[in-house]
A tleap script that builds the chain and sets N, CA, C and O, in Angstrom:
source leaprc.protein.ff14SB
mol = sequence {
  NMET SER ILE ASP ILE SER GLY LYS ASP GLU
  ALA ARG LEU LYS ALA THR ALA GLN ALA LYS
  SER VAL SER VAL ASP ALA TYR VAL GLU ARG
  LEU VAL ASN GLU ARG GLU GLU LEU PHE ALA
  ARG ALA ALA ALA GLY MET PRO PRO LEU PHE
  PRO GLU GLU ALA ARG GLY LYS ILE GLU ARG
  GLY LEU LEU GLN SER GLU ARG GLY GLU PRO
  VAL ASP GLY GLU THR PHE SER SER GLY LEU
  LEU ALA ASP LEU SER VAL LEU GLU HIE LYS
  GLN ARG ALA CGLY
}
set mol.1.N position { 1.051 -1.223 0.104 }
set mol.1.CA position { 0.001 -0.118 0.121 }
set mol.1.C position { 0.773 1.075 -0.135 }
set mol.1.O position { 1.981 0.944 0.058 }
set mol.2.N position { 0.367 2.221 -0.528 }
set mol.2.CA position { 1.199 3.349 -0.603 }
set mol.2.C position { 0.127 4.703 -0.070 }
set mol.2.O position { -1.082 4.618 -0.283 }
set mol.3.N position { 0.612 5.695 0.501 }
set mol.3.CA position { -0.163 6.855 0.483 }
set mol.3.C position { 0.507 8.174 0.061 }
set mol.3.O position { 1.729 8.293 -0.034 }
set mol.4.N position { -0.362 9.139 -0.182 }
set mol.4.CA position { 0.308 10.376 -0.735 }
set mol.4.C position { 0.249 11.494 0.641 }
set mol.4.O position { -0.777 11.852 1.219 }
set mol.5.N position { 1.580 11.884 0.938 }
set mol.5.CA position { 1.571 12.864 1.979 }
set mol.5.C position { 2.602 13.931 1.295 }
set mol.5.O position { 3.269 13.733 0.279 }
set mol.6.N position { 2.573 14.962 1.999 }
set mol.6.CA position { 3.348 15.853 1.732 }
set mol.6.C position { 5.101 15.724 1.755 }
set mol.6.O position { 5.592 14.917 2.544 }
set mol.7.N position { 5.814 16.373 1.053 }
set mol.7.CA position { 7.115 16.179 1.094 }
set mol.7.C position { 7.849 16.455 2.272 }
set mol.7.O position { 8.829 15.846 2.700 }
set mol.8.N position { 7.234 17.505 2.782 }
set mol.8.CA position { 7.602 17.915 4.280 }
set mol.8.C position { 7.379 16.891 5.396 }
set mol.8.O position { 8.229 16.620 6.244 }
set mol.9.N position { 6.118 16.328 5.317 }
set mol.9.CA position { 5.905 15.503 6.123 }
set mol.9.C position { 6.594 14.105 6.017 }
set mol.9.O position { 6.980 13.377 6.931 }
set mol.10.N position { 6.643 13.935 4.793 }
set mol.10.CA position { 7.659 12.612 4.500 }
set mol.10.C position { 9.212 12.728 4.917 }
set mol.10.O position { 9.830 11.699 5.190 }
set mol.11.N position { 9.723 13.761 4.956 }
set mol.11.CA position { 10.977 14.014 5.322 }
set mol.11.C position { 11.017 14.155 7.118 }
set mol.11.O position { 12.028 13.928 7.782 }
set mol.12.N position { 9.902 14.509 7.597 }
set mol.12.CA position { 9.884 14.648 9.046 }
set mol.12.C position { 9.845 13.163 9.481 }
set mol.12.O position { 10.733 12.697 10.196 }
set mol.13.N position { 8.826 12.448 9.047 }
set mol.13.CA position { 8.682 10.980 9.297 }
set mol.13.C position { 10.136 10.187 9.259 }
set mol.13.O position { 10.646 9.557 10.186 }
set mol.14.N position { 10.553 10.352 8.198 }
set mol.14.CA position { 11.984 9.592 7.780 }
set mol.14.C position { 13.023 10.182 8.773 }
set mol.14.O position { 13.779 9.410 9.363 }
set mol.15.N position { 13.083 11.393 8.958 }
set mol.15.CA position { 14.234 11.939 10.063 }
set mol.15.C position { 13.894 11.287 11.275 }
set mol.15.O position { 14.664 10.466 11.772 }
set mol.16.N position { 12.570 11.647 11.906 }
set mol.16.CA position { 12.391 10.872 13.240 }
set mol.16.C position { 12.370 9.627 13.359 }
set mol.16.O position { 12.662 9.158 14.459 }
set mol.17.N position { 12.013 8.730 12.243 }
set mol.17.CA position { 12.290 7.336 12.312 }
set mol.17.C position { 13.844 6.883 12.305 }
set mol.17.O position { 14.299 5.910 12.907 }
set mol.18.N position { 14.472 7.682 11.598 }
set mol.18.CA position { 15.962 7.354 11.599 }
set mol.18.C position { 16.530 7.749 12.976 }
set mol.18.O position { 17.192 6.967 13.660 }
set mol.19.N position { 16.241 8.968 13.327 }
set mol.19.CA position { 16.732 9.300 14.767 }
set mol.19.C position { 16.205 8.292 16.108 }
set mol.19.O position { 16.543 8.409 17.286 }
set mol.20.N position { 15.431 7.456 15.609 }
set mol.20.CA position { 14.828 6.469 16.700 }
set mol.20.C position { 15.199 5.176 16.260 }
set mol.20.O position { 14.681 4.177 16.760 }
set mol.21.N position { 16.077 5.108 15.339 }
set mol.21.CA position { 16.498 3.663 14.581 }
set mol.21.C position { 15.659 2.745 14.341 }
set mol.21.O position { 15.871 1.571 14.647 }
set mol.22.N position { 14.517 3.186 13.718 }
set mol.22.CA position { 13.494 2.338 13.315 }
set mol.22.C position { 12.982 2.525 11.963 }
set mol.22.O position { 13.202 3.602 11.408 }
set mol.23.N position { 12.402 1.715 11.431 }
set mol.23.CA position { 11.975 1.877 9.935 }
set mol.23.C position { 10.924 2.940 9.938 }
set mol.23.O position { 10.348 3.276 10.973 }
set mol.24.N position { 10.668 3.495 8.695 }
set mol.24.CA position { 9.406 4.609 8.840 }
set mol.24.C position { 8.207 3.587 9.133 }
set mol.24.O position { 7.391 3.871 10.011 }
set mol.25.N position { 8.108 2.515 8.474 }
set mol.25.CA position { 6.973 1.633 8.774 }
set mol.25.C position { 6.714 1.302 10.191 }
set mol.25.O position { 5.564 1.252 10.627 }
set mol.26.N position { 7.925 1.036 11.039 }
set mol.26.CA position { 7.703 0.789 12.368 }
set mol.26.C position { 7.393 2.027 13.022 }
set mol.26.O position { 6.509 1.925 13.873 }
set mol.27.N position { 7.840 3.069 12.871 }
set mol.27.CA position { 7.698 4.355 13.433 }
set mol.27.C position { 6.076 4.847 13.238 }
set mol.27.O position { 5.532 5.480 14.143 }
set mol.28.N position { 5.463 4.558 12.180 }
set mol.28.CA position { 3.990 4.800 11.940 }
set mol.28.C position { 3.432 4.086 12.390 }
set mol.28.O position { 2.377 4.563 12.808 }
set mol.29.N position { 3.573 2.769 12.630 }
set mol.29.CA position { 2.698 1.728 13.429 }
set mol.29.C position { 2.826 2.237 14.727 }
set mol.29.O position { 1.780 2.528 15.308 }
set mol.30.N position { 3.975 2.417 15.345 }
set mol.30.CA position { 3.839 3.204 16.976 }
set mol.30.C position { 3.045 4.255 17.034 }
set mol.30.O position { 2.299 4.414 18.000 }
set mol.31.N position { 3.095 5.132 15.993 }
set mol.31.CA position { 2.204 6.365 16.251 }
set mol.31.C position { 0.728 5.958 16.106 }
set mol.31.O position { -0.019 6.349 17.003 }
set mol.32.N position { 0.239 5.283 15.181 }
set mol.32.CA position { -1.059 4.795 15.076 }
set mol.32.C position { -1.312 3.988 16.542 }
set mol.32.O position { -2.280 4.324 17.224 }
set mol.33.N position { -0.491 3.012 16.959 }
set mol.33.CA position { -0.742 2.289 18.272 }
set mol.33.C position { -0.987 3.455 19.470 }
set mol.33.O position { -2.010 3.521 20.152 }
set mol.34.N position { -0.055 4.181 19.556 }
set mol.34.CA position { -0.039 5.081 20.561 }
set mol.34.C position { -1.500 5.978 20.575 }
set mol.34.O position { -2.160 6.125 21.603 }
set mol.35.N position { -1.841 6.490 19.384 }
set mol.35.CA position { -3.174 7.315 19.152 }
set mol.35.C position { -4.310 6.565 19.584 }
set mol.35.O position { -5.222 7.070 20.238 }
set mol.36.N position { -4.262 5.094 19.148 }
set mol.36.CA position { -5.246 4.488 19.608 }
set mol.36.C position { -5.501 4.129 21.076 }
set mol.36.O position { -6.593 4.146 21.644 }
set mol.37.N position { -4.415 3.831 21.548 }
set mol.37.CA position { -4.250 3.732 22.936 }
set mol.37.C position { -5.072 4.851 23.823 }
set mol.37.O position { -5.916 4.653 24.696 }
set mol.38.N position { -4.520 6.156 23.288 }
set mol.38.CA position { -4.886 7.446 23.781 }
set mol.38.C position { -6.419 7.435 23.701 }
set mol.38.O position { -7.014 7.698 24.746 }
set mol.39.N position { -7.082 7.187 22.687 }
set mol.39.CA position { -8.342 7.340 22.489 }
set mol.39.C position { -9.161 6.057 23.321 }
set mol.39.O position { -10.287 6.353 23.722 }
set mol.40.N position { -8.772 4.941 23.549 }
set mol.40.CA position { -9.200 4.158 24.207 }
set mol.40.C position { -9.033 4.577 25.660 }
set mol.40.O position { -10.106 4.442 26.247 }
set mol.41.N position { -8.180 4.983 26.352 }
set mol.41.CA position { -8.014 5.583 27.637 }
set mol.41.C position { -9.052 6.731 27.713 }
set mol.41.O position { -9.832 6.699 28.665 }
set mol.42.N position { -9.155 7.802 26.761 }
set mol.42.CA position { -10.114 8.628 26.960 }
set mol.42.C position { -11.622 8.152 26.894 }
set mol.42.O position { -12.583 8.619 27.505 }
set mol.43.N position { -11.584 7.193 26.072 }
set mol.43.CA position { -13.135 6.625 26.042 }
set mol.43.C position { -13.536 5.865 27.363 }
set mol.43.O position { -14.737 5.651 27.522 }
set mol.44.N position { -12.748 5.485 28.219 }
set mol.44.CA position { -12.610 4.846 29.337 }
set mol.44.C position { -12.754 6.018 30.406 }
set mol.44.O position { -13.102 5.682 31.538 }
set mol.45.N position { -12.543 7.208 30.176 }
set mol.45.CA position { -12.383 8.144 31.177 }
set mol.45.C position { -11.179 8.204 32.067 }
set mol.45.O position { -11.230 8.727 33.180 }
set mol.46.N position { -10.063 7.647 31.553 }
set mol.46.CA position { -8.856 7.583 32.134 }
set mol.46.C position { -7.811 8.442 31.565 }
set mol.46.O position { -7.727 8.475 30.337 }
set mol.47.N position { -7.027 9.118 32.250 }
set mol.47.CA position { -6.077 10.259 31.647 }
set mol.47.C position { -5.087 9.475 30.960 }
set mol.47.O position { -4.774 8.344 31.331 }
set mol.48.N position { -4.475 10.189 29.736 }
set mol.48.CA position { -3.402 9.458 29.067 }
set mol.48.C position { -2.208 9.217 29.762 }
set mol.48.O position { -1.723 10.064 30.512 }
set mol.49.N position { -1.701 8.118 29.561 }
set mol.49.CA position { -0.412 7.809 29.871 }
set mol.49.C position { 0.648 7.822 28.672 }
set mol.49.O position { 0.702 6.961 27.794 }
set mol.50.N position { 1.434 8.877 28.772 }
set mol.50.CA position { 2.421 9.316 27.546 }
set mol.50.C position { 3.241 8.050 27.421 }
set mol.50.O position { 3.373 7.264 28.359 }
set mol.51.N position { 3.818 7.871 26.159 }
set mol.51.CA position { 4.851 6.842 26.042 }
set mol.51.C position { 6.058 6.922 27.016 }
set mol.51.O position { 6.551 5.937 27.565 }
set mol.52.N position { 6.515 8.306 27.181 }
set mol.52.CA position { 7.869 8.398 27.898 }
set mol.52.C position { 7.279 8.151 29.250 }
set mol.52.O position { 8.120 7.573 29.939 }
set mol.53.N position { 6.317 8.332 29.813 }
set mol.53.CA position { 5.946 7.870 31.183 }
set mol.53.C position { 5.977 6.389 31.339 }
set mol.53.O position { 6.544 5.891 32.312 }
set mol.54.N position { 5.380 5.641 30.407 }
set mol.54.CA position { 5.286 4.519 30.505 }
set mol.54.C position { 6.677 3.838 30.456 }
set mol.54.O position { 7.000 2.962 31.259 }
set mol.55.N position { 7.444 4.271 29.511 }
set mol.55.CA position { 8.882 3.862 29.268 }
set mol.55.C position { 9.665 3.791 30.664 }
set mol.55.O position { 10.310 2.875 31.173 }
set mol.56.N position { 9.380 5.064 31.091 }
set mol.56.CA position { 10.045 5.348 32.583 }
set mol.56.C position { 9.725 4.231 33.464 }
set mol.56.O position { 10.596 3.457 33.861 }
set mol.57.N position { 8.544 4.134 33.765 }
set mol.57.CA position { 8.055 3.264 34.696 }
set mol.57.C position { 8.392 1.931 34.401 }
set mol.57.O position { 8.623 1.199 35.363 }
set mol.58.N position { 8.476 1.398 33.096 }
set mol.58.CA position { 8.991 0.087 32.785 }
set mol.58.C position { 10.609 -0.209 33.012 }
set mol.58.O position { 11.032 -1.288 33.428 }
set mol.59.N position { 11.372 0.831 32.699 }
set mol.59.CA position { 12.712 0.917 33.011 }
set mol.59.C position { 13.105 0.980 34.487 }
set mol.59.O position { 14.058 0.365 34.966 }
set mol.60.N position { 12.191 1.868 35.227 }
set mol.60.CA position { 12.505 1.714 36.747 }
set mol.60.C position { 11.987 0.216 37.263 }
set mol.60.O position { 12.539 -0.234 38.267 }
set mol.61.N position { 11.010 -0.526 36.655 }
set mol.61.CA position { 10.934 -1.771 37.194 }
set mol.61.C position { 11.962 -2.727 36.848 }
set mol.61.O position { 12.417 -3.506 37.684 }
set mol.62.N position { 12.371 -2.693 35.551 }
set mol.62.CA position { 13.447 -3.446 35.248 }
set mol.62.C position { 14.703 -3.329 36.200 }
set mol.62.O position { 15.264 -4.349 36.600 }
set mol.63.N position { 15.120 -2.102 36.546 }
set mol.63.CA position { 16.280 -1.997 37.208 }
set mol.63.C position { 16.052 -2.444 38.563 }
set mol.63.O position { 16.997 -2.942 39.176 }
set mol.64.N position { 14.806 -2.319 39.162 }
set mol.64.CA position { 14.654 -2.858 40.670 }
set mol.64.C position { 14.695 -4.360 40.548 }
set mol.64.O position { 15.244 -5.025 41.427 }
set mol.65.N position { 14.085 -4.975 39.393 }
set mol.65.CA position { 14.492 -6.403 39.146 }
set mol.65.C position { 15.704 -6.756 39.292 }
set mol.65.O position { 16.011 -7.535 40.194 }
set mol.66.N position { 16.512 -6.309 38.532 }
set mol.66.CA position { 17.983 -6.723 38.443 }
set mol.66.C position { 18.596 -6.424 39.687 }
set mol.66.O position { 19.522 -7.135 40.076 }
set mol.67.N position { 18.183 -5.426 40.384 }
set mol.67.CA position { 18.680 -5.312 41.767 }
set mol.67.C position { 18.226 -6.263 42.902 }
set mol.67.O position { 18.768 -6.355 44.003 }
set mol.68.N position { 17.138 -6.961 42.461 }
set mol.68.CA position { 16.636 -8.040 43.340 }
set mol.68.C position { 15.560 -7.292 44.232 }
set mol.68.O position { 15.356 -7.663 45.388 }
set mol.69.N position { 14.910 -6.277 43.691 }
set mol.69.CA position { 13.965 -5.462 44.337 }
set mol.69.C position { 12.634 -5.629 43.654 }
set mol.69.O position { 11.959 -4.619 43.456 }
set mol.70.N position { 12.271 -6.603 43.342 }
set mol.70.CA position { 10.849 -6.899 42.682 }
set mol.70.C position { 9.708 -6.128 43.458 }
set mol.70.O position { 9.821 -5.948 44.671 }
set mol.71.N position { 8.557 -5.653 42.724 }
set mol.71.CA position { 7.451 -5.272 43.776 }
set mol.71.C position { 6.361 -6.215 43.142 }
set mol.71.O position { 6.108 -6.468 41.964 }
set mol.72.N position { 5.822 -6.635 44.281 }
set mol.72.CA position { 4.442 -7.342 43.738 }
set mol.72.C position { 3.361 -6.657 43.163 }
set mol.72.O position { 3.119 -5.450 43.202 }
set mol.73.N position { 2.588 -7.786 42.497 }
set mol.73.CA position { 1.636 -7.013 41.714 }
set mol.73.C position { 0.706 -6.000 42.226 }
set mol.73.O position { 0.397 -5.007 41.568 }
set mol.74.N position { 0.151 -6.315 43.691 }
set mol.74.CA position { -0.706 -5.407 44.297 }
set mol.74.C position { 0.072 -4.095 44.645 }
set mol.74.O position { -0.488 -3.009 44.494 }
set mol.75.N position { 1.077 -4.162 45.007 }
set mol.75.CA position { 1.908 -2.790 45.210 }
set mol.75.C position { 2.200 -1.862 44.188 }
set mol.75.O position { 2.210 -0.636 44.296 }
set mol.76.N position { 2.465 -2.621 43.074 }
set mol.76.CA position { 2.682 -1.927 41.715 }
set mol.76.C position { 1.337 -1.210 41.325 }
set mol.76.O position { 1.238 0.015 41.258 }
set mol.77.N position { 0.278 -2.118 41.065 }
set mol.77.CA position { -1.042 -1.418 40.802 }
set mol.77.C position { -1.458 -0.324 41.712 }
set mol.77.O position { -1.930 0.700 41.219 }
set mol.78.N position { -1.315 -0.457 43.099 }
set mol.78.CA position { -1.582 0.893 43.907 }
set mol.78.C position { -0.887 1.927 43.253 }
set mol.78.O position { -1.496 2.879 42.765 }
set mol.79.N position { 0.663 1.792 43.188 }
set mol.79.CA position { 1.185 2.811 42.841 }
set mol.79.C position { 0.882 3.566 41.457 }
set mol.79.O position { 0.943 4.779 41.255 }
set mol.80.N position { 0.564 2.614 40.615 }
set mol.80.CA position { 0.143 3.284 39.138 }
set mol.80.C position { -1.073 3.933 39.393 }
set mol.80.O position { -1.219 5.063 38.929 }
set mol.81.N position { -2.158 3.313 40.186 }
set mol.81.CA position { -3.421 4.142 40.263 }
set mol.81.C position { -3.168 5.325 40.827 }
set mol.81.O position { -3.726 6.373 40.503 }
set mol.82.N position { -2.294 5.201 41.717 }
set mol.82.CA position { -1.930 6.633 42.502 }
set mol.82.C position { -1.356 7.787 41.626 }
set mol.82.O position { -1.783 8.937 41.527 }
set mol.83.N position { -0.255 7.191 40.996 }
set mol.83.CA position { 0.295 8.001 39.612 }
set mol.83.C position { -0.868 8.581 38.713 }
set mol.83.O position { -0.834 9.762 38.368 }
set mol.84.N position { -1.858 7.772 38.352 }
set mol.84.CA position { -2.778 8.100 37.380 }
set mol.84.C position { -3.777 9.087 38.071 }
set mol.84.O position { -4.431 9.901 37.420 }
set mol.85.N position { -3.855 8.962 39.461 }
set mol.85.CA position { -4.983 10.031 39.855 }
set mol.85.C position { -4.100 11.377 40.045 }
set mol.85.O position { -4.662 12.458 39.868 }
set mol.86.N position { -2.781 11.337 40.388 }
set mol.86.CA position { -2.277 12.829 40.230 }
set mol.86.C position { -2.063 13.402 38.823 }
set mol.86.O position { -1.932 14.603 38.588 }
set mol.87.N position { -2.042 12.426 37.919 }
set mol.87.CA position { -2.125 13.005 36.218 }
set mol.87.C position { -3.264 13.565 36.233 }
set mol.87.O position { -3.328 14.763 35.956 }
set mol.88.N position { -4.452 12.819 36.566 }
set mol.88.CA position { -5.725 13.473 36.321 }
set mol.88.C position { -5.930 14.546 37.052 }
set mol.88.O position { -6.483 15.457 36.436 }
set mol.89.N position { -5.599 14.816 38.479 }
set mol.89.CA position { -5.850 15.954 39.106 }
set mol.89.C position { -5.128 17.033 38.497 }
set mol.89.O position { -5.610 18.164 38.425 }
set mol.90.N position { -3.718 16.663 37.948 }
set mol.90.CA position { -3.141 17.957 37.184 }
set mol.90.C position { -3.851 18.556 36.092 }
set mol.90.O position { -3.944 19.772 35.923 }
set mol.91.N position { -4.452 17.492 35.201 }
set mol.91.CA position { -5.238 17.733 34.006 }
set mol.91.C position { -6.275 18.676 34.280 }
set mol.91.O position { -6.339 19.768 33.715 }
set mol.92.N position { -7.129 18.253 35.180 }
set mol.92.CA position { -8.367 18.916 35.522 }
set mol.92.C position { -8.028 20.489 36.089 }
set mol.92.O position { -8.732 21.441 35.752 }
set mol.93.N position { -7.015 20.614 36.872 }
set mol.93.CA position { -6.388 21.909 37.418 }
set mol.93.C position { -6.050 22.666 36.383 }
set mol.93.O position { -6.184 23.885 36.491 }
set mol.94.N position { -5.488 22.031 35.042 }
set mol.94.CA position { -4.968 22.883 34.157 }
set mol.94.C position { -4.062 23.600 33.899 }
set mol.94.O position { -4.056 24.233 32.844 }
savepdb mol mol.pdb
quit
């Protein structure tokens, strides 16, 4: 399949994909998936969890695990819900 986009947008996609060391196809797929997740969270009344935030949480969890400091699921879920509540409060406060 091919799509028609402006030369400016094509250059931006290529440059960003290259900077992230992924193919343009993989980068576009990531953008579409992130957009779908944002819409799903909004439909469920949940604040968005931005990719950078999610990656940071995953990285912290991996580092904790490597140090032998795993967190059980209930503690993780409670922390995640607390973080989401803070984000939601910040969004509403605007």
